[in-house]
Amino acid sequence: MQPYQQLSSVFLCLLTWLHSNLAHTYVPLQSFTGRIGGGNYTYYKLLRNGNIQIQLRSLEGDADLYVSQTALHPTFELDNFDVHSVTCGDDIVDIPESYKRPVGIGIYGHPRYVQSIFECVISVAGADAVLSTANSWTPPDAEVEEESIMWTIFVNVLKVVLDILV
């Protein structure tokens, strides 16, 4: 093997190793804190392509995370989210590059607490972060909506009544 071929093989191995290791390393893009009332949702839209990880840490109370590629306002109803994390500690959700954008993200305040305070960190897979540094996460102040649990119950009861009548 000639020195040029050896160098080429080493370079190719190095690139393969870097890509495989960067693909599993997440680089933080944005972090913010927020408050959510018990039984309410706060919604965000994720526009950025690539493999994204959302980490939600409840600082007070218990905030949960719901993600959907089809519904911009995901809820805890089984047919209204694709992935979720509902632990009493840190909630982590990985959003693959294959998800259709925009991705709807709902943060739900558990009704056991009057208010939950959370910190959210949005990260991108290392390989995707190297390709682009543009931030496509809708800032917390941009489009925040809260939906009360009473409204959710009312809508569900209305659906049942309409199903019975139709």
Short mmCIF file of C-alpha atoms in Angstrom, two decimals:
data_model
loop_
_atom_site.label_atom_id
_atom_site.label_comp_id
_atom_site.label_asym_id
_atom_site.label_seq_id
_atom_site.Cartn_x
_atom_site.Cartn_y
_atom_site.Cartn_z
CA MET A 1 0.00 0.00 0.00
CA GLN A 2 1.37 3.41 -0.94
CA PRO A 3 1.67 6.20 1.64
CA TYR A 4 -1.11 8.13 -0.14
CA GLN A 5 -3.49 5.18 0.20
CA GLN A 6 -2.59 4.71 3.87
CA LEU A 7 -3.21 8.38 4.58
CA SER A 8 -6.51 8.19 2.70
CA SER A 9 -7.60 5.15 4.74
CA VAL A 10 -6.65 6.82 8.02
CA PHE A 11 -8.50 10.00 7.02
CA LEU A 12 -11.62 8.01 6.07
CA CYS A 13 -11.54 6.13 9.39
CA LEU A 14 -11.15 9.39 11.29
CA LEU A 15 -14.12 10.96 9.47
CA THR A 16 -16.26 7.88 10.17
CA TRP A 17 -15.31 7.93 13.84
CA LEU A 18 -16.02 11.68 14.15
CA HIS A 19 -19.41 11.38 12.46
CA SER A 20 -20.53 8.45 14.64
CA ASN A 21 -19.44 10.18 17.84
CA LEU A 22 -20.84 13.59 16.92
CA ALA A 23 -24.18 12.07 15.95
CA HIS A 24 -24.73 10.96 19.57
CA THR A 25 -23.49 14.15 21.20
CA TYR A 26 -25.96 16.99 21.70
CA VAL A 27 -24.99 20.65 21.60
CA PRO A 28 -27.27 23.07 23.51
CA LEU A 29 -28.93 25.68 21.28
CA GLN A 30 -31.21 27.48 23.68
CA SER A 31 -32.42 27.29 27.23
CA PHE A 32 -35.15 29.14 29.06
CA THR A 33 -37.27 28.95 32.19
CA GLY A 34 -41.02 29.20 32.41
CA ARG A 35 -44.07 28.82 34.63
CA ILE A 36 -47.18 26.77 33.98
CA GLY A 37 -50.35 26.58 36.03
CA GLY A 38 -51.60 23.19 37.23
CA GLY A 39 -53.74 21.49 34.58
CA ASN A 40 -52.61 23.91 31.85
CA TYR A 41 -50.48 23.60 28.71
CA THR A 42 -47.89 25.90 27.19
CA TYR A 43 -47.20 25.26 23.50
CA TYR A 44 -44.17 25.77 21.30
CA LYS A 45 -43.32 24.99 17.68
CA LEU A 46 -40.05 23.42 16.58
CA LEU A 47 -39.12 24.34 13.02
CA ARG A 48 -35.47 23.31 12.94
CA ASN A 49 -34.54 20.18 11.02
CA GLY A 50 -32.13 17.60 12.37
CA ASN A 51 -32.02 15.40 15.45
CA ILE A 52 -33.18 17.49 18.39
CA GLN A 53 -33.26 16.70 22.10
CA ILE A 54 -35.51 18.52 24.57
CA GLN A 55 -34.67 18.37 28.26
CA LEU A 56 -37.31 19.63 30.68
CA ARG A 57 -36.35 20.00 34.34
CA SER A 58 -39.05 20.78 36.87
CA LEU A 59 -37.58 23.27 39.34
CA GLU A 60 -40.83 23.43 41.33
CA GLY A 61 -43.93 21.28 40.90
CA ASP A 62 -44.08 18.81 38.02
CA ALA A 63 -44.06 19.80 34.34
CA ASP A 64 -44.43 17.09 31.67
CA LEU A 65 -43.47 17.06 28.00
CA TYR A 66 -45.63 16.03 25.00
CA VAL A 67 -44.43 16.08 21.38
CA SER A 68 -46.31 15.57 18.10
CA GLN A 69 -45.40 15.78 14.43
CA THR A 70 -49.09 16.01 13.46
CA ALA A 71 -50.66 18.19 16.17
CA LEU A 72 -49.31 21.62 17.05
CA HIS A 73 -51.10 21.41 20.41
CA PRO A 74 -50.30 17.93 21.78
CA THR A 75 -52.03 16.84 24.97
CA PHE A 76 -51.88 13.81 27.26
CA GLU A 77 -54.65 12.10 25.25
CA LEU A 78 -53.21 8.93 23.68
CA ASP A 79 -54.02 9.87 20.09
CA ASN A 80 -52.71 13.42 20.43
CA PHE A 81 -48.95 12.95 20.88
CA ASP A 82 -46.17 10.88 19.32
CA VAL A 83 -43.68 10.84 22.20
CA HIS A 84 -43.81 12.09 25.75
CA SER A 85 -41.94 12.11 29.03
CA VAL A 86 -43.92 12.30 32.26
CA THR A 87 -41.46 11.66 35.05
CA CYS A 88 -41.35 13.45 38.38
CA GLY A 89 -37.78 14.52 37.59
CA ASP A 90 -36.02 15.41 34.36
CA ASP A 91 -38.03 14.78 31.20
CA ILE A 92 -36.03 14.09 28.02
CA VAL A 93 -37.43 13.58 24.53
CA ASP A 94 -35.44 12.94 21.35
CA ILE A 95 -37.00 14.25 18.15
CA PRO A 96 -35.58 12.45 15.12
CA GLU A 97 -34.74 14.19 11.90
CA SER A 98 -37.46 12.13 10.20
CA TYR A 99 -40.26 13.94 12.08
CA LYS A 100 -42.36 16.23 9.91
CA ARG A 101 -41.84 19.91 10.76
CA PRO A 102 -43.19 21.96 12.42
CA VAL A 103 -43.23 19.76 15.52
CA GLY A 104 -45.75 20.69 18.21
CA ILE A 105 -44.42 20.70 21.76
CA GLY A 106 -46.66 20.90 24.79
CA ILE A 107 -45.52 21.45 28.35
CA TYR A 108 -48.19 20.39 30.83
CA GLY A 109 -48.37 21.48 34.46
CA HIS A 110 -49.46 18.55 36.61
CA PRO A 111 -52.71 19.45 38.43
CA ARG A 112 -51.31 18.23 41.75
CA TYR A 113 -49.42 21.53 41.90
CA VAL A 114 -50.88 25.04 41.63
CA GLN A 115 -47.88 26.08 39.54
CA SER A 116 -44.82 24.40 38.10
CA ILE A 117 -41.59 26.19 37.29
CA PHE A 118 -39.39 24.55 34.67
CA GLU A 119 -36.15 24.92 32.78
CA CYS A 120 -36.07 23.76 29.18
CA VAL A 121 -32.90 23.07 27.18
CA ILE A 122 -33.08 22.54 23.41
CA SER A 123 -30.10 20.70 21.92
CA VAL A 124 -29.15 19.53 18.46
CA ALA A 125 -27.15 16.42 17.58
CA GLY A 126 -23.47 17.30 17.21
CA ALA A 127 -23.27 16.41 13.51
CA ASP A 128 -26.31 18.60 12.79
CA ALA A 129 -24.91 21.44 14.91
CA VAL A 130 -21.74 21.49 12.84
CA LEU A 131 -23.79 21.79 9.64
CA SER A 132 -25.93 24.70 10.82
CA THR A 133 -26.10 27.06 13.76
CA ALA A 134 -29.43 28.71 12.88
CA ASN A 135 -31.93 28.57 15.72
CA SER A 136 -35.44 27.54 14.66
CA TRP A 137 -37.04 27.11 18.06
CA THR A 138 -39.93 29.47 18.61
CA PRO A 139 -38.89 31.69 21.54
CA PRO A 140 -40.97 31.34 24.70
CA ASP A 141 -42.47 34.82 24.29
CA ALA A 142 -43.43 34.38 20.64
CA GLU A 143 -46.43 32.07 20.61
CA VAL A 144 -47.44 30.84 24.02
CA GLU A 145 -50.91 29.49 24.61
CA GLU A 146 -52.36 28.00 27.77
CA GLU A 147 -55.33 25.67 27.75
CA SER A 148 -57.17 24.94 30.97
CA ILE A 149 -58.11 21.43 32.01
CA MET A 150 -61.76 22.54 32.15
CA TRP A 151 -61.62 23.50 28.46
CA THR A 152 -60.10 20.10 27.59
CA ILE A 153 -62.86 18.32 29.52
CA PHE A 154 -65.55 20.47 27.87
CA VAL A 155 -64.22 19.72 24.38
CA ASN A 156 -64.07 15.98 25.12
CA VAL A 157 -67.63 15.92 26.49
CA LEU A 158 -68.79 17.85 23.43
CA LYS A 159 -67.10 15.26 21.17
CA VAL A 160 -68.91 12.44 22.98
CA VAL A 161 -72.26 14.20 22.69
CA LEU A 162 -71.71 14.83 18.97
CA ASP A 163 -70.71 11.18 18.45
CA ILE A 164 -73.93 10.07 20.13
CA LEU A 165 -76.10 12.45 18.09
CA VAL A 166 -74.46 11.70 14.74
#
